[in-house]
Amino acid sequence: MTIFPISFIFFLTLSSSYASVQDFCVADYTAPQGPAGYSCKTPANVKVDDFVYTALGVAGNTSNINNLGVTTAFAAQFPGLNGLGLSLVRADFAVGGVSPIHVHRGASELILVVEGTLIGGFIDSNNKVYLKTLKKGDIMIFPQGLLHFAKNKGDTPALVFAAFNSENPGVQLLENALFQSDFPTELIAQTTLLDTAQIKKLKGLLGGTN
Amino acid sequence: MTIFPISFIFFLTLSSSYASVQDFCVADYTAPQGPAGYSCKTPANVKVDDFVYTALGVAGNTSNINNLGVTTAFAAQFPGLNGLGLSLVRADFAVGGVSPIHVHRGASELILVVEGTLIGGFIDSNNKVYLKTLKKGDIMIFPQGLLHFAKNKGDTPALVFAAFNSENPGVQLLENALFQSDFPTELIAQTTLLDTAQIKKLKGLLGGTN
Amino acid sequence: MTIFPISFIFFLTLSSSYASVQDFCVADYTAPQGPAGYSCKTPANVKVDDFVYTALGVAGNTSNINNLGVTTAFAAQFPGLNGLGLSLVRADFAVGGVSPIHVHRGASELILVVEGTLIGGFIDSNNKVYLKTLKKGDIMIFPQGLLHFAKNKGDTPALVFAAFNSENPGVQLLENALFQSDFPTELIAQTTLLDTAQIKKLKGLLGGTN
Amino acid sequence: MTIFPISFIFFLTLSSSYASVQDFCVADYTAPQGPAGYSCKTPANVKVDDFVYTALGVAGNTSNINNLGVTTAFAAQFPGLNGLGLSLVRADFAVGGVSPIHVHRGASELILVVEGTLIGGFIDSNNKVYLKTLKKGDIMIFPQGLLHFAKNKGDTPALVFAAFNSENPGVQLLENALFQSDFPTELIAQTTLLDTAQIKKLKGLLGGTN
Amino acid sequence: MTIFPISFIFFLTLSSSYASVQDFCVADYTAPQGPAGYSCKTPANVKVDDFVYTALGVAGNTSNINNLGVTTAFAAQFPGLNGLGLSLVRADFAVGGVSPIHVHRGASELILVVEGTLIGGFIDSNNKVYLKTLKKGDIMIFPQGLLHFAKNKGDTPALVFAAFNSENPGVQLLENALFQSDFPTELIAQTTLLDTAQIKKLKGLLGGTN
Amino acid sequence: MTIFPISFIFFLTLSSSYASVQDFCVADYTAPQGPAGYSCKTPANVKVDDFVYTALGVAGNTSNINNLGVTTAFAAQFPGLNGLGLSLVRADFAVGGVSPIHVHRGASELILVVEGTLIGGFIDSNNKVYLKTLKKGDIMIFPQGLLHFAKNKGDTPALVFAAFNSENPGVQLLENALFQSDFPTELIAQTTLLDTAQIKKLKGLLGGTN
């Protein structure tokens, strides 16, 4: 019995609200997603808090194998970013902390050192390695789609913020893709030249199967 | 007599170098610019320092009418950003410092508060104003092409970094566009509704003419 | 009892229609919007009238503070434009009419003078002002994201059509953003350098609060 | 009575699944389409088979007026392509087979000859014709939006695969647009300079009306 | 002897001017062109007249086979459009005037009827024809890459302006591509199904060879 | 003495040729490159052979560690592709041949099996592995920026063509980036978790240093 009124309101709301001009498209996580991102929240429901995100104010937990805490502000967490082509990540490096070799499928990355000293690096498709020691206030650009990494070089924690020109840049870590998955060991060996023993050792460490 | 050898080397260099695959396009400030950005440096001359920028490590000078120091890392200063669609700005707010109302022609902006407390705000095209007090670690997104501003709200200096999804986002400040230009006073009055006396006063302050 | 059949038809229609190849995406104002625009009407329901818009044939009402009538043909009014990256505006200038300083967040603008004589102008991010008297048949381009305006310079009405390379370019007018909103007077003063009295006067005129 | 639980599950599923990071957007043909393509399947339901398509392994039927068999792998048939900007077509040319003059609205095309010998050609907007005999292993690029065609030049069947930089490139064939439609004969004559008799003859052949 | 100073000035000018921030990229027709358009004029040389174009104020010559006068304002004629993604065309239709079937490779088109009455039409890739009588003030959108045309329907001249979301949309007319080129008659016949006699007749009329 | 005439011809040529409308931008490998690709050849010098590439007709040499022959048709080899967003690669797999794990920075990839049987696979950013046995005629899409690979699964050679939606997609192979570069062994160990002995072994095999 309640269905008719609900449907009625539903379509009424849609037809009136979606026709308005929009300056932004705050993510509605309950509606379908398309290639360009999430559906937009009805403008009338948008609030200033959709454009503000506070979780990067807290240091990430570095008690892990890489001594690295990562907190992401991607569109999946921060709805105001949807469709706007920008996102941010906070990376806390304990002493000895490492951001392992990885790649972002759809964005360049610009890192800013807020505390500490790091080595940043990337490799280009001619296998040329670009390495640099970065101090507080230094910034370094990692061009889109190239393998890169960073490592705390000092004896104090380091804090980095990384900006991406995508609200959903993805992160593919080499060690996790290979050794924390069900990628068959034999196939890894054949497609990477790594020894089977090495693969099995790291699968044991990271939880991979097969 | 020296001309032939020089030309010969010039074209030889070009034909061999420009044909290589490129992962990036480090700006060559001595060659023509196009709609997509600067020409690329010859890959053989690219160095890791093209991808690193250190000028944001130093606080900007806040001894000005807005008590604001701004240091930009756009492609015009940081050649490695060329073509990669990302840039960064450091903004130092003295106590009472203000980033006046402005707009970026080609980018959204994501600000990160590193020190202090600010009010951030923007206005949408329905004249709705979004205001928020931002503390250390907070981030706020200003959607592309909308008027926005920030203001130090605390009694200590504030430090903000702002990321843009363009390597050349532009900055158009209202007060400078109107009052630091040769925009005729009468025309400003007609197109803004401001009083002539107000316009003349601010032109006097900021150095505008006409 | 009627629900099952309706749902059945609903999903059947969807699954058959959405899989067809599409040359266009006529806006369906009753379905969710995404960052790339409105959802598409089912192709079977698309008609030639979706691609034609007649409201620009009528002069806009110029009885207002700017003596300006504006009629928009954006995707929110003209569904055939959705996803196609083009739109049009008709601007009627009474004698003395002014298109006040404004900016479009996501598009360049190309104006065409169909009747009368105007001054067109824009300001670049180095605060250089570009002014030109435009006669019937003249066209002027306002590059994306820069403040611009136009003013009837003659003693007869003027008629302008403006094309945008976005179906949803947005319009942010300075005087409305500042003085027709609830932007706090003190904050306007601090972020624009305008005098409080000036702000209050214009808020009174335009209906702003706070 | 069954409605509430179903709705409940529906929204619960949506809110949990759509918020995840996505590397791809496999087409969900049952949900609305937008200007950027189909809505995405819930990531949990994505399978490897969404990324594999086997229908191009079979020769197309060439028993038609052009002696040409065409099998498309566009996003409308191959859901994994959605949003990824690539598609493929298989074209089987019987002896004497012809791919008639046509245009793709939104993509360049790169053809690869796998078997046989063909003439490939396109016309630029200065009416310059580019013709080339292509042998097994040759590739030819047809720049975006230009009229092009291919013709089996040998006395054996030919096999071509064509890649497009769009998952939905569209195909508009001249002879079908003009003579297999309800485009009024008089209007065709006026807008093409073709003789009425010629138009009527081809409408008779291809099934056009009016 | 004069070479050194000239080179010196040349490079000095380049290095100082190209490094500035740019809001636009006015075409420099004397420097190389790239995929994104013309090289940019040195900003210091940019003038307001680069952004204004007056040639559309004059009616085009309609003394031709289509009774149609076309005047283009593309980036190749109007340097300020370079890189900005917009252009405009003026089309004067004498009585009986026709804009023959054509396609633009890289843009949608939005036409505005300023005088007279026309039939506008386009064909989609399912061979569906969309026809509409357009009166003064009406606008019609032709989606990107689809064949379209217009025809003066009244007994007075008609005037149309057409906007494109590209500064270089290209124009490929069917009758010119086929019959004003050196496209071999036999190949036209095979790829269009037109009769040889028809092709030869139109080649005779339009000046085609082969 | 010869300088003046040469310069004169140079600038004359430029000013006349670059102003023409262009449907394509065939790469001029002797002029500067920008973020959007190579400069365009003067249109008058463009020939049909710029749009045709024949090197993919020959099997690549498979006498190497991966038993794989790769022949690329990127814009750096095939000038007609410049600016058109498409390219092609031929991959010959000997028995046991492997296309090792790699990533393309700027494109999705669509592979077509022309001969033989392979396993194709990719890993998403949640470390989920997608594996599929592909037979003659099968196609598989590797979404942009994700690690992927292929392996000849049969006891005969296999032949694959791979299309990319970029004319310059780049190729970054894991084993070469890590073990054929001067990436310091200790840093590899720290950023990949691989054992030093494993790294040194593979550097020995592939020629890496440091």
PDB file of C-alpha atoms in Angstrom, chain B residues 3 10 28-38 74 76-77 105 168 170-171, chain E residues 3 11 14-15 18-23 25 31-32 36-40 82-83:
ATOM      1  CA  ILE B   3      76.846  27.802 -40.226  1.00  0.00           C
ATOM      2  CA  PHE B  10      70.963  20.767 -35.195  1.00  0.00           C
ATOM      3  CA  ASP B  28      61.736  23.295 -22.998  1.00  0.00           C
ATOM      4  CA  TYR B  29      61.208  26.981 -22.297  1.00  0.00           C
ATOM      5  CA  THR B  30      63.182  27.970 -25.404  1.00  0.00           C
ATOM      6  CA  ALA B  31      60.883  26.314 -27.950  1.00  0.00           C
ATOM      7  CA  PRO B  32      57.350  27.202 -29.035  1.00  0.00           C
ATOM      8  CA  GLN B  33      54.384  26.531 -26.766  1.00  0.00           C
ATOM      9  CA  GLY B  34      51.128  25.009 -28.023  1.00  0.00           C
ATOM     10  CA  PRO B  35      47.629  24.617 -26.626  1.00  0.00           C
ATOM     11  CA  ALA B  36      48.719  21.471 -24.771  1.00  0.00           C
ATOM     12  CA  GLY B  37      51.748  23.093 -23.152  1.00  0.00           C
ATOM     13  CA  TYR B  38      55.459  23.629 -23.709  1.00  0.00           C
ATOM     14  CA  PHE B  74      53.261  25.531 -12.029  1.00  0.00           C
ATOM     15  CA  ALA B  76      56.185  27.712 -15.940  1.00  0.00           C
ATOM     16  CA  GLN B  77      58.468  27.250 -12.901  1.00  0.00           C
ATOM     17  CA  ARG B 105      40.290  29.082 -15.283  1.00  0.00           C
ATOM     18  CA  ASN B 168      48.904  25.732 -15.559  1.00  0.00           C
ATOM     19  CA  GLY B 170      45.913  30.327 -13.828  1.00  0.00           C
ATOM     20  CA  VAL B 171      44.803  32.605 -11.009  1.00  0.00           C
TER      21      VAL B 171
ATOM     22  CA  ILE E   3      73.990  35.764 -37.540  1.00  0.00           C
ATOM     23  CA  PHE E  11      66.703  32.633 -28.103  1.00  0.00           C
ATOM     24  CA  LEU E  14      61.939  32.723 -26.589  1.00  0.00           C
ATOM     25  CA  SER E  15      63.296  31.959 -23.177  1.00  0.00           C
ATOM     26  CA  TYR E  18      57.417  31.274 -23.428  1.00  0.00           C
ATOM     27  CA  ALA E  19      57.870  30.755 -19.722  1.00  0.00           C
ATOM     28  CA  SER E  20      54.984  33.010 -18.778  1.00  0.00           C
ATOM     29  CA  VAL E  21      51.633  31.686 -17.691  1.00  0.00           C
ATOM     30  CA  GLN E  22      49.119  31.685 -20.519  1.00  0.00           C
ATOM     31  CA  ASP E  23      45.345  31.967 -20.443  1.00  0.00           C
ATOM     32  CA  CYS E  25      47.169  30.316 -27.121  1.00  0.00           C
ATOM     33  CA  ALA E  31      55.448  28.122 -36.283  1.00  0.00           C
ATOM     34  CA  PRO E  32      54.881  24.365 -36.315  1.00  0.00           C
ATOM     35  CA  ALA E  36      46.436  20.072 -30.319  1.00  0.00           C
ATOM     36  CA  GLY E  37      46.626  23.012 -32.749  1.00  0.00           C
ATOM     37  CA  TYR E  38      48.905  25.868 -33.746  1.00  0.00           C
ATOM     38  CA  SER E  39      51.824  27.114 -31.690  1.00  0.00           C
ATOM     39  CA  CYS E  40      51.056  30.115 -29.497  1.00  0.00           C
ATOM     40  CA  ASN E  82      43.290  28.246 -31.277  1.00  0.00           C
ATOM     41  CA  GLY E  83      43.104  25.721 -28.457  1.00  0.00           C
TER      42      GLY E  83
END
